[in-house]
Amino acid sequence: MGGRPLGQHFLHDPQVIDQILSVANPQPGQKILEIGPGRGALTYPMLISGAQVLAVEVDEYLAAKLKPSENLRVVRQDILQARLDELLPDGPYRVVANLPYYITTPILEKVLQEGHGLITELVLMMQHEVAERIVKPAHRLSGSLTHFVRFHAQAEYLFKVPPTAFLPPPEVDSAVLRFTLHAAPEDCLPKRFFEILRRSFAQRRKMLRSSLKGLLQDEHFQKAGIDPQRRPETLHFEEFLALERSSRS
Ligand code: SAM
């Protein structure tokens, strides 16, 4: 992101801010975790709506500039170092964030993995390219992140945002997505499922038979109804689940 420290691209287009607020739809009394509030472009409008905002900002200067109030608590912390169960003991929370792009994936992994029971929904702005990877299963852009997200949540692409909406503008387009957390799929061993995903996409140009050697035999592929000559990017989420199930037999 143009080498910008801490991914600091601040929203300044009022129309885009309104668009995000209308999909985030903060309600009086609702608890919202905002990751990276920056100068408060989203924070202050959410407070006006009556929501209770917990803002986690790593930048000391920006965190000190935000004005805490009855409805705004500011925590100066790196979100990746936070323990969500300690940060959000009084949930459920919704998360609203214009993410720092240099750590989009680790933040997503953290909030989806640790957020069950604490977080119900997330409205997140991220790089358009990452958004596409998340919402395009069985596509050349899909990867382990696509299926990791699908394991934890239903992701919905909402709208695209151009670089001109930010100051300074980033070098890439952005997009806003909604994630609705759901329970993990039934009859699935998560550890084995994620190992299959990791191995499959570690060599995405290779056939599954070769990437999953030692973990799955041809008979497992047959049982799951999946041709072992396929490449990982052609598989849907349910097909990876079927592979994991058959690998146990
Ligand atoms: N929400 C503001 C806006 O929309 O104008 C700022 C968004 S800016 C893209 C990302 C924000 O995340 C910055 O304020 C940055 O300092 C903060 N940030 C970067 N890394 C962080 C981290 N590890 N934990 C918490 N906040 C972080």
Tab-separated table of N, CA and C in Angstrom, residues 6-7 33-37 56-58 77-82 84 87 95-115 119 122-127 130 134 145 148-149 152 179 181:
chain	number	residue	atom	x	y	z
A	6	LEU	N	1.567	1.637	8.831
A	6	LEU	CA	0.331	1.249	9.518
A	6	LEU	C	-0.910	1.317	8.631
A	7	GLY	N	-0.722	1.324	7.323
A	7	GLY	CA	-1.875	1.302	6.413
A	7	GLY	C	-2.809	2.477	6.622
A	33	LEU	N	-17.230	-2.975	17.810
A	33	LEU	CA	-15.766	-2.918	17.894
A	33	LEU	C	-15.277	-2.308	16.595
A	34	GLU	N	-14.564	-1.186	16.696
A	34	GLU	CA	-13.951	-0.628	15.495
A	34	GLU	C	-12.445	-0.856	15.563
A	35	ILE	N	-11.926	-1.506	14.519
A	35	ILE	CA	-10.481	-1.755	14.450
A	35	ILE	C	-9.867	-0.633	13.617
A	36	GLY	N	-8.911	0.092	14.177
A	36	GLY	CA	-8.237	1.173	13.450
A	36	GLY	C	-9.145	2.358	13.188
A	37	PRO	N	-9.617	3.036	14.231
A	37	PRO	CA	-10.525	4.177	14.034
A	37	PRO	C	-9.858	5.378	13.366
A	56	VAL	N	-10.151	0.249	18.820
A	56	VAL	CA	-8.799	-0.256	19.093
A	56	VAL	C	-7.848	0.302	18.032
A	57	GLU	N	-6.951	1.147	18.476
A	57	GLU	CA	-6.039	1.843	17.558
A	57	GLU	C	-4.605	1.663	18.041
A	58	VAL	N	-3.725	1.242	17.135
A	58	VAL	CA	-2.338	0.983	17.532
A	58	VAL	C	-1.505	2.267	17.600
A	77	GLN	N	-3.890	-0.293	21.297
A	77	GLN	CA	-3.354	-1.648	21.232
A	77	GLN	C	-3.262	-2.135	19.787
A	78	ASP	N	-2.337	-3.040	19.555
A	78	ASP	CA	-2.262	-3.737	18.277
A	78	ASP	C	-3.348	-4.819	18.325
A	79	ILE	N	-4.283	-4.754	17.416
A	79	ILE	CA	-5.413	-5.703	17.469
A	79	ILE	C	-4.921	-7.150	17.374
A	80	LEU	N	-3.794	-7.348	16.703
A	80	LEU	CA	-3.294	-8.715	16.554
A	80	LEU	C	-2.756	-9.277	17.869
A	81	GLN	N	-2.441	-8.380	18.811
A	81	GLN	CA	-1.936	-8.827	20.118
A	81	GLN	C	-3.067	-8.951	21.139
A	82	ALA	N	-4.250	-8.481	20.775
A	82	ALA	CA	-5.358	-8.461	21.746
A	82	ALA	C	-5.962	-9.848	21.905
A	84	LEU	N	-9.429	-11.446	22.193
A	84	LEU	CA	-10.795	-10.974	21.969
A	84	LEU	C	-11.718	-11.308	23.138
A	87	LEU	N	-11.091	-8.582	25.529
A	87	LEU	CA	-11.474	-7.271	24.993
A	87	LEU	C	-12.999	-7.117	24.936
A	95	VAL	N	-18.502	-5.819	14.353
A	95	VAL	CA	-17.225	-5.169	14.033
A	95	VAL	C	-17.418	-4.305	12.795
A	96	VAL	N	-16.916	-3.087	12.871
A	96	VAL	CA	-16.921	-2.206	11.699
A	96	VAL	C	-15.493	-1.695	11.545
A	97	ALA	N	-14.927	-1.813	10.358
A	97	ALA	CA	-13.547	-1.349	10.193
A	97	ALA	C	-13.191	-1.084	8.744
A	98	ASN	N	-12.433	-0.013	8.589
A	98	ASN	CA	-11.701	0.224	7.353
A	98	ASN	C	-10.306	-0.309	7.688
A	99	LEU	N	-10.051	-1.531	7.286
A	99	LEU	CA	-8.869	-2.253	7.783
A	99	LEU	C	-7.545	-1.651	7.313
A	100	PRO	N	-6.511	-1.769	8.165
A	100	PRO	CA	-5.156	-1.486	7.664
A	100	PRO	C	-4.780	-2.620	6.713
A	101	TYR	N	-4.553	-2.299	5.436
A	101	TYR	CA	-4.464	-3.349	4.413
A	101	TYR	C	-3.250	-4.258	4.552
A	102	TYR	N	-2.189	-3.756	5.197
A	102	TYR	CA	-0.982	-4.590	5.280
A	102	TYR	C	-1.196	-5.817	6.173
A	103	ILE	N	-2.287	-5.794	6.961
A	103	ILE	CA	-2.561	-6.962	7.823
A	103	ILE	C	-4.015	-7.443	7.690
A	104	THR	N	-4.600	-7.258	6.506
A	104	THR	CA	-5.988	-7.699	6.293
A	104	THR	C	-6.174	-9.179	6.651
A	105	THR	N	-5.331	-10.040	6.075
A	105	THR	CA	-5.527	-11.479	6.276
A	105	THR	C	-5.347	-11.891	7.738
A	106	PRO	N	-4.249	-11.482	8.407
A	106	PRO	CA	-4.140	-11.878	9.830
A	106	PRO	C	-5.292	-11.364	10.694
A	107	ILE	N	-5.802	-10.159	10.394
A	107	ILE	CA	-6.932	-9.649	11.199
A	107	ILE	C	-8.166	-10.522	10.960
A	108	LEU	N	-8.428	-10.805	9.674
A	108	LEU	CA	-9.584	-11.644	9.347
A	108	LEU	C	-9.483	-13.001	10.031
A	109	GLU	N	-8.286	-13.600	9.949
A	109	GLU	CA	-8.102	-14.924	10.551
A	109	GLU	C	-8.373	-14.857	12.049
A	110	LYS	N	-7.860	-13.796	12.653
A	110	LYS	CA	-8.019	-13.682	14.100
A	110	LYS	C	-9.496	-13.495	14.491
A	111	VAL	N	-10.154	-12.524	13.873
A	111	VAL	CA	-11.522	-12.241	14.328
A	111	VAL	C	-12.474	-13.388	13.999
A	112	LEU	N	-12.234	-14.085	12.885
A	112	LEU	CA	-13.138	-15.188	12.561
A	112	LEU	C	-12.884	-16.389	13.469
A	113	GLN	N	-11.615	-16.636	13.759
A	113	GLN	CA	-11.274	-17.793	14.582
A	113	GLN	C	-11.684	-17.595	16.044
A	114	GLU	N	-11.391	-16.387	16.551
A	114	GLU	CA	-11.627	-16.138	17.981
A	114	GLU	C	-12.990	-15.517	18.256
A	115	GLY	N	-13.691	-15.133	17.196
A	115	GLY	CA	-14.891	-14.307	17.392
A	115	GLY	C	-16.168	-15.059	17.728
A	119	ILE	N	-18.713	-12.176	18.599
A	119	ILE	CA	-18.997	-11.286	17.469
A	119	ILE	C	-20.066	-11.943	16.595
A	122	LEU	N	-19.540	-8.731	10.824
A	122	LEU	CA	-18.473	-7.761	10.546
A	122	LEU	C	-18.763	-7.038	9.235
A	123	VAL	N	-18.562	-5.728	9.242
A	123	VAL	CA	-18.609	-4.963	7.992
A	123	VAL	C	-17.206	-4.399	7.813
A	124	LEU	N	-16.523	-4.872	6.783
A	124	LEU	CA	-15.099	-4.556	6.642
A	124	LEU	C	-14.758	-4.014	5.272
A	125	MET	N	-13.932	-2.989	5.280
A	125	MET	CA	-13.368	-2.509	4.020
A	125	MET	C	-11.982	-3.114	3.886
A	126	MET	N	-11.688	-3.598	2.693
A	126	MET	CA	-10.378	-4.214	2.435
A	126	MET	C	-9.998	-3.999	0.973
A	127	GLN	N	-8.820	-4.481	0.572
A	127	GLN	CA	-8.413	-4.369	-0.820
A	127	GLN	C	-9.409	-5.137	-1.678
A	130	VAL	N	-8.414	-8.755	-2.448
A	130	VAL	CA	-8.611	-9.744	-1.377
A	130	VAL	C	-10.108	-10.074	-1.278
A	134	ILE	N	-12.079	-13.759	-1.575
A	134	ILE	CA	-12.949	-14.315	-0.539
A	134	ILE	C	-14.297	-14.752	-1.101
A	145	LEU	N	-7.782	-18.936	1.844
A	145	LEU	CA	-8.530	-17.885	2.561
A	145	LEU	C	-10.034	-17.948	2.241
A	148	PHE	N	-11.349	-20.813	4.229
A	148	PHE	CA	-11.229	-20.516	5.664
A	148	PHE	C	-12.393	-19.610	6.081
A	149	VAL	N	-12.638	-18.568	5.286
A	149	VAL	CA	-13.725	-17.634	5.600
A	149	VAL	C	-15.063	-18.364	5.575
A	152	HIS	N	-16.089	-20.249	8.609
A	152	HIS	CA	-16.527	-19.499	9.787
A	152	HIS	C	-17.723	-18.588	9.547
A	179	PHE	N	-19.636	-9.969	6.770
A	179	PHE	CA	-19.406	-11.355	7.184
A	179	PHE	C	-20.379	-11.671	8.307
A	181	LEU	N	-21.123	-14.431	11.007
A	181	LEU	CA	-20.517	-15.640	11.579
A	181	LEU	C	-21.545	-16.756	11.750
